[in-house]
mmCIF file of C-alpha atoms and ligand atoms in Angstrom:
data_model
loop_
_atom_site.group_PDB
_atom_site.id
_atom_site.type_symbol
_atom_site.label_atom_id
_atom_site.label_comp_id
_atom_site.label_asym_id
_atom_site.label_seq_id
_atom_site.Cartn_x
_atom_site.Cartn_y
_atom_site.Cartn_z
ATOM 1 C CA MET J 1 48.549 160.944 69.964
ATOM 2 C CA ILE J 2 48.214 160.775 73.708
ATOM 3 C CA GLY J 3 49.610 164.181 75.317
ATOM 4 C CA VAL J 4 52.225 164.732 78.159
ATOM 5 C CA THR J 5 49.547 165.786 80.418
ATOM 6 C CA GLU J 6 47.532 162.385 80.311
ATOM 7 C CA ASN J 7 50.530 160.269 80.414
ATOM 8 C CA LEU J 8 51.730 162.049 83.643
ATOM 9 C CA ARG J 9 48.356 161.499 85.313
ATOM 10 C CA LYS J 10 48.366 157.755 84.086
ATOM 11 C CA ILE J 11 52.022 157.274 85.794
ATOM 12 C CA ARG J 12 51.256 159.291 88.825
ATOM 13 C CA ASP J 13 48.385 156.946 89.240
ATOM 14 C CA LEU J 14 50.528 153.816 88.657
ATOM 15 C CA VAL J 15 53.259 155.037 90.781
ATOM 16 C CA ALA J 16 51.205 155.632 93.623
ATOM 17 C CA LYS J 17 49.600 151.950 93.051
ATOM 18 C CA SER J 18 53.067 150.410 92.942
ATOM 19 C CA ALA J 19 54.037 152.270 95.995
ATOM 20 C CA VAL J 20 51.074 151.258 98.147
ATOM 21 C CA ASP J 21 51.427 147.454 96.788
ATOM 22 C CA ALA J 22 55.112 147.812 98.188
ATOM 23 C CA GLN J 23 53.493 149.095 101.710
ATOM 24 C CA ARG J 24 55.141 152.498 100.859
ATOM 25 C CA GLU J 25 54.018 155.960 101.179
ATOM 26 C CA PRO J 26 53.575 157.322 97.409
ATOM 27 C CA GLU J 27 55.519 160.519 98.134
ATOM 28 C CA THR J 28 58.630 158.606 99.018
ATOM 29 C CA VAL J 29 59.048 157.957 95.361
ATOM 30 C CA LYS J 30 59.952 161.222 92.941
ATOM 31 C CA LEU J 31 59.232 160.738 89.499
ATOM 32 C CA LEU J 32 62.215 162.269 87.170
ATOM 33 C CA ALA J 33 60.789 163.106 83.733
ATOM 34 C CA VAL J 34 63.695 162.364 81.570
ATOM 35 C CA SER J 35 63.443 164.679 78.737
ATOM 36 C CA LYS J 36 66.501 163.883 76.276
ATOM 37 C CA LYS J 37 65.522 164.074 72.903
ATOM 38 C CA GLN J 38 62.193 165.662 73.438
ATOM 39 C CA PRO J 39 61.102 169.267 72.505
ATOM 40 C CA VAL J 40 61.254 172.030 75.104
ATOM 41 C CA ASP J 41 57.256 172.349 74.579
ATOM 42 C CA LYS J 42 56.927 169.002 76.221
ATOM 43 C CA VAL J 43 59.016 169.902 79.053
ATOM 44 C CA LEU J 44 57.056 173.164 79.747
ATOM 45 C CA GLU J 45 53.736 171.209 79.270
ATOM 46 C CA ALA J 46 55.152 168.919 82.016
ATOM 47 C CA ALA J 47 55.972 171.732 84.288
ATOM 48 C CA ARG J 48 52.473 173.107 83.904
ATOM 49 C CA CYS J 49 51.271 169.694 85.306
ATOM 50 C CA GLY J 50 53.533 170.290 88.399
ATOM 51 C CA GLN J 51 56.337 168.198 87.348
ATOM 52 C CA ARG J 52 59.531 169.686 88.587
ATOM 53 C CA ASP J 53 62.434 167.127 88.206
ATOM 54 C CA PHE J 54 63.749 166.649 84.618
ATOM 55 C CA GLY J 55 66.369 164.176 83.625
ATOM 56 C CA GLU J 56 69.027 165.018 80.431
ATOM 57 C CA ASN J 57 71.649 163.072 79.312
ATOM 58 C CA PHE J 58 73.633 165.100 76.978
ATOM 59 C CA VAL J 59 75.388 168.563 78.421
ATOM 60 C CA GLN J 60 74.640 170.743 75.274
ATOM 61 C CA GLU J 61 70.849 169.522 75.065
ATOM 62 C CA GLY J 62 70.432 169.935 78.628
ATOM 63 C CA LEU J 63 72.037 173.733 78.647
ATOM 64 C CA LEU J 64 69.505 174.625 76.050
ATOM 65 C CA LYS J 65 66.417 173.542 77.826
ATOM 66 C CA ILE J 66 67.803 174.800 81.196
ATOM 67 C CA THR J 67 67.997 178.290 79.587
ATOM 68 C CA ALA J 68 64.710 178.057 77.287
ATOM 69 C CA THR J 69 62.682 177.008 80.799
ATOM 70 C CA SER J 70 64.467 179.493 83.271
ATOM 71 C CA SER J 71 61.332 181.138 84.027
ATOM 72 C CA GLU J 72 60.141 178.004 85.719
ATOM 73 C CA ASP J 73 61.507 176.485 89.015
ATOM 74 C CA LEU J 74 62.731 173.428 87.685
ATOM 75 C CA ILE J 75 65.210 170.843 89.356
ATOM 76 C CA TRP J 76 67.828 169.415 86.621
ATOM 77 C CA HIS J 77 69.441 165.942 86.961
ATOM 78 C CA PHE J 78 72.171 164.808 84.503
ATOM 79 C CA ILE J 79 72.019 161.291 83.881
ATOM 80 C CA GLY J 80 74.335 160.952 80.817
ATOM 81 C CA HIS J 81 77.633 159.660 80.612
ATOM 82 C CA LEU J 82 79.826 162.677 81.925
ATOM 83 C CA GLN J 83 82.857 163.343 79.820
ATOM 84 C CA SER J 84 85.724 165.117 81.939
ATOM 85 C CA ASN J 85 85.821 168.057 79.961
ATOM 86 C CA LYS J 86 82.155 168.615 80.242
ATOM 87 C CA THR J 87 81.976 168.883 83.836
ATOM 88 C CA GLN J 88 81.975 172.718 84.154
ATOM 89 C CA ALA J 89 78.741 173.059 82.776
ATOM 90 C CA VAL J 90 77.420 170.503 84.382
ATOM 91 C CA ALA J 91 78.771 171.901 88.136
ATOM 92 C CA GLU J 92 77.256 175.364 87.028
ATOM 93 C CA HIS J 93 73.852 174.684 85.751
ATOM 94 C CA PHE J 94 72.484 171.365 87.106
ATOM 95 C CA ASP J 95 71.263 170.294 90.600
ATOM 96 C CA TRP J 96 71.775 166.498 90.723
ATOM 97 C CA VAL J 97 74.426 164.021 88.722
ATOM 98 C CA HIS J 98 73.320 160.192 88.882
ATOM 99 C CA THR J 99 75.984 158.926 86.644
ATOM 100 C CA ILE J 100 79.234 159.298 89.012
ATOM 101 C CA ASP J 101 81.573 156.251 88.545
ATOM 102 C CA GLN J 102 84.857 157.855 89.108
ATOM 103 C CA LEU J 103 86.648 160.038 91.728
ATOM 104 C CA LYS J 104 88.484 162.198 89.282
ATOM 105 C CA THR J 105 84.788 163.452 87.930
ATOM 106 C CA ALA J 106 83.584 164.300 91.413
ATOM 107 C CA GLU J 107 86.467 165.949 92.307
ATOM 108 C CA ARG J 108 86.344 168.471 89.191
ATOM 109 C CA LEU J 109 82.410 168.756 90.115
ATOM 110 C CA SER J 110 83.355 169.616 93.727
ATOM 111 C CA ARG J 111 85.944 172.433 92.374
ATOM 112 C CA GLN J 112 83.938 173.680 90.023
ATOM 113 C CA ARG J 113 80.775 173.861 91.771
ATOM 114 C CA PRO J 114 79.741 178.195 92.145
ATOM 115 C CA ALA J 115 80.200 178.759 95.702
ATOM 116 C CA ASN J 116 76.590 180.482 95.770
ATOM 117 C CA LEU J 117 74.887 177.682 94.722
ATOM 118 C CA SER J 118 73.716 174.742 96.915
ATOM 119 C CA PRO J 119 75.810 171.513 96.922
ATOM 120 C CA LEU J 120 75.500 169.473 93.934
ATOM 121 C CA ASN J 121 73.690 166.217 94.522
ATOM 122 C CA ILE J 122 75.759 163.205 93.505
ATOM 123 C CA CYS J 123 74.697 159.303 92.848
ATOM 124 C CA LEU J 124 77.238 156.895 92.084
ATOM 125 C CA GLN J 125 76.648 154.810 89.023
ATOM 126 C CA VAL J 126 76.606 151.001 89.886
ATOM 127 C CA ASN J 127 77.328 148.321 87.105
ATOM 128 C CA ILE J 128 74.830 146.099 88.647
ATOM 129 C CA ASP J 129 75.088 143.508 86.333
ATOM 130 C CA ASP J 130 78.729 143.257 85.695
ATOM 131 C CA GLU J 131 78.632 144.105 82.360
ATOM 132 C CA VAL J 132 81.968 144.256 80.810
ATOM 133 C CA ALA J 133 81.316 147.096 78.345
ATOM 134 C CA LYS J 134 79.158 149.054 80.659
ATOM 135 C CA SER J 135 79.621 152.315 82.756
ATOM 136 C CA GLY J 136 79.520 152.062 86.457
ATOM 137 C CA VAL J 137 81.506 151.271 89.492
ATOM 138 C CA ASP J 138 81.675 147.710 90.288
ATOM 139 C CA ALA J 139 80.287 146.621 93.840
ATOM 140 C CA ALA J 140 83.665 145.761 95.241
ATOM 141 C CA ALA J 141 85.075 149.167 94.823
ATOM 142 C CA LEU J 142 81.907 151.079 95.830
ATOM 143 C CA PRO J 143 82.705 151.666 99.441
ATOM 144 C CA GLU J 144 86.082 153.259 98.903
ATOM 145 C CA LEU J 145 84.566 155.722 96.489
ATOM 146 C CA ALA J 146 81.618 156.676 98.048
ATOM 147 C CA GLN J 147 83.519 157.548 101.143
ATOM 148 C CA ALA J 148 85.999 159.586 98.910
ATOM 149 C CA ILE J 149 82.887 161.347 97.503
ATOM 150 C CA ALA J 150 81.418 161.885 100.772
ATOM 151 C CA GLU J 151 84.244 163.866 101.791
ATOM 152 C CA LEU J 152 84.446 166.205 98.859
ATOM 153 C CA PRO J 153 83.359 169.855 99.484
ATOM 154 C CA ASN J 154 80.339 171.305 97.551
ATOM 155 C CA LEU J 155 79.027 167.883 96.601
ATOM 156 C CA ARG J 156 76.234 166.193 98.747
ATOM 157 C CA PHE J 157 76.577 162.459 98.332
ATOM 158 C CA ARG J 158 72.889 161.223 97.738
ATOM 159 C CA GLY J 159 73.267 157.278 96.851
ATOM 160 C CA LEU J 160 73.208 155.009 94.145
ATOM 161 C CA MET J 161 71.911 154.686 90.526
ATOM 162 C CA CYS J 162 71.812 151.712 88.114
ATOM 163 C CA LEU J 163 70.582 150.920 84.470
ATOM 164 C CA PRO J 164 70.300 147.102 84.664
ATOM 165 C CA GLU J 165 69.940 144.894 81.286
ATOM 166 C CA TYR J 166 66.447 145.086 80.255
ATOM 167 C CA LYS J 167 64.293 142.210 81.201
ATOM 168 C CA ASP J 168 60.593 141.988 80.249
ATOM 169 C CA THR J 169 58.745 140.618 83.317
ATOM 170 C CA PHE J 170 58.485 142.192 86.873
ATOM 171 C CA ASP J 171 59.972 139.111 88.466
ATOM 172 C CA ALA J 172 62.947 139.187 86.201
ATOM 173 C CA GLN J 173 63.581 142.726 86.714
ATOM 174 C CA ARG J 174 63.294 142.818 90.418
ATOM 175 C CA PRO J 175 66.923 141.131 91.422
ATOM 176 C CA ALA J 176 69.075 143.887 89.885
ATOM 177 C CA PHE J 177 67.194 146.330 91.932
ATOM 178 C CA ALA J 178 67.147 144.481 95.159
ATOM 179 C CA LYS J 179 71.215 144.090 94.782
ATOM 180 C CA LEU J 180 71.227 147.969 94.534
ATOM 181 C CA ARG J 181 69.305 148.344 97.641
ATOM 182 C CA THR J 182 71.207 145.871 99.376
ATOM 183 C CA LEU J 183 74.387 147.709 98.211
ATOM 184 C CA ALA J 184 73.102 150.992 99.538
ATOM 185 C CA LYS J 185 72.463 149.217 102.812
ATOM 186 C CA SER J 186 75.849 147.917 103.435
ATOM 187 C CA LEU J 187 77.099 151.414 102.749
ATOM 188 C CA SER J 188 74.990 152.827 105.648
ATOM 189 C CA ALA J 189 76.495 149.816 107.766
ATOM 190 C CA ASP J 190 80.132 151.319 106.938
ATOM 191 C CA GLY J 191 78.962 154.693 107.872
ATOM 192 C CA ILE J 192 78.044 156.176 104.849
ATOM 193 C CA ASP J 193 74.661 157.348 104.687
ATOM 194 C CA THR J 194 72.387 157.368 101.669
ATOM 195 C CA ASP J 195 68.729 158.206 100.805
ATOM 196 C CA THR J 196 68.258 157.701 97.290
ATOM 197 C CA LEU J 197 68.002 154.610 95.046
ATOM 198 C CA SER J 198 67.775 156.101 91.285
ATOM 199 C CA MET J 199 66.418 153.060 89.400
ATOM 200 C CA GLY J 200 63.547 152.078 87.128
ATOM 201 C CA MET J 201 62.631 153.491 83.681
ATOM 202 C CA SER J 202 59.476 153.280 81.434
ATOM 203 C CA GLY J 203 59.453 149.654 81.381
ATOM 204 C CA ASP J 204 60.480 148.820 84.923
ATOM 205 C CA TYR J 205 59.719 151.253 87.213
ATOM 206 C CA ALA J 206 56.873 149.122 89.262
ATOM 207 C CA ALA J 207 59.624 146.466 89.951
ATOM 208 C CA ALA J 208 61.918 149.266 91.114
ATOM 209 C CA ILE J 209 59.413 150.902 93.148
ATOM 210 C CA ALA J 210 58.885 147.263 94.861
ATOM 211 C CA GLU J 211 62.477 147.187 95.758
ATOM 212 C CA GLY J 212 62.544 150.506 96.975
ATOM 213 C CA ALA J 213 63.451 152.765 94.445
ATOM 214 C CA THR J 214 63.334 156.755 95.689
ATOM 215 C CA ILE J 215 63.583 158.060 92.018
ATOM 216 C CA ILE J 216 62.368 156.837 89.107
ATOM 217 C CA ARG J 217 63.566 157.984 85.667
ATOM 218 C CA VAL J 218 60.691 157.862 83.259
ATOM 219 C CA GLY J 219 61.172 159.127 79.492
ATOM 220 C CA THR J 220 58.981 157.598 76.594
ATOM 221 C CA ALA J 221 56.162 156.963 79.218
ATOM 222 C CA ILE J 222 55.953 160.423 79.810
ATOM 223 C CA PHE J 223 56.754 162.064 76.537
ATOM 224 C CA GLY J 224 56.401 159.594 73.923
ATOM 225 C CA PRO J 225 59.016 158.029 71.548
ATOM 226 C CA ARG J 226 62.224 160.248 71.402
ATOM 227 C CA ILE J 227 63.378 162.417 68.522
ATOM 228 C CA VAL J 228 66.225 160.386 66.946
ATOM 229 C CA ASP J 229 68.258 163.067 65.020
ATOM 230 C CA GLN J 230 67.358 166.126 66.787
ATOM 231 C CA ARG J 231 70.306 168.755 66.140
ATOM 232 C CA THR J 232 71.205 170.197 69.585
HETATM 233 C C1 LIG Q 301 66.662 157.603 78.458
HETATM 234 C C2 LIG Q 301 66.935 157.198 79.840
HETATM 235 C C3 LIG Q 301 66.082 157.017 80.841
HETATM 236 C C4 LIG Q 301 64.682 156.885 80.501
HETATM 237 O O1 LIG Q 301 64.326 155.788 79.577
HETATM 238 P P1 LIG Q 301 62.893 155.400 79.193
HETATM 239 O O2 LIG Q 301 62.972 153.960 78.575
HETATM 240 O O3 LIG Q 301 62.639 156.352 78.057
HETATM 241 O O4 LIG Q 301 61.798 155.741 80.127
HETATM 242 C C5 LIG Q 301 66.227 156.690 82.076
HETATM 243 N N1 LIG Q 301 67.283 156.502 82.456
HETATM 244 C C6 LIG Q 301 68.725 156.735 81.669
HETATM 245 C C7 LIG Q 301 69.892 156.590 82.252
HETATM 246 C C8 LIG Q 301 68.467 156.948 80.489
HETATM 247 O O5 LIG Q 301 69.691 157.254 79.459
#
């Protein structure tokens, strides 16, 4: 089996190449290693290769890994659906939340963020394909929600995130990512600054980089298949 070290080396090369193809500086694309349903050993192996940013989808599982790796200087991103009764732990232990789609959740995080920590970085999840049963804010509701969140204390509004329907070719993958980029641009025209587009996963990150991704969230391409029934 190919290990995390080798996978990371390959992905860093591909990310750099995708950036150069898009006439971007490779350093403008941050690789977020999505470690959900992966063992702590693999997180530590990635950390030894210089990987700093990690993403988790489940609060309890994330807390276990944050504790187990506390001797490393890692940055933790919450990228799962956040239930409002789980915000306290996220406010206290994570550095970023990518999946906000309701003011109520952001308000709770703002109240619960400890004063001795730097502001919690926030991205709004956009329902980019207008899928009925999917989380994420609709494009039409975005400016008002972004404005309200940008005004909350103890949070720092960074930008937008999407999780488009999977498409299997580069050309078919681009439009959803282009749409997120356009939405961020129109926010800045409204005076709401963003510096983050969180988009692209193992199967589509090259297209996301072509459309301006600043954070790509990559799991299986780094860590291999997830453990389906890991008890956490
Ligand atoms: C699991 C997950 C990823 C990573 O997916 P891979 O296909 O394994 O790269 C990225 N973003 C979110 C929101 C996820 O839930």
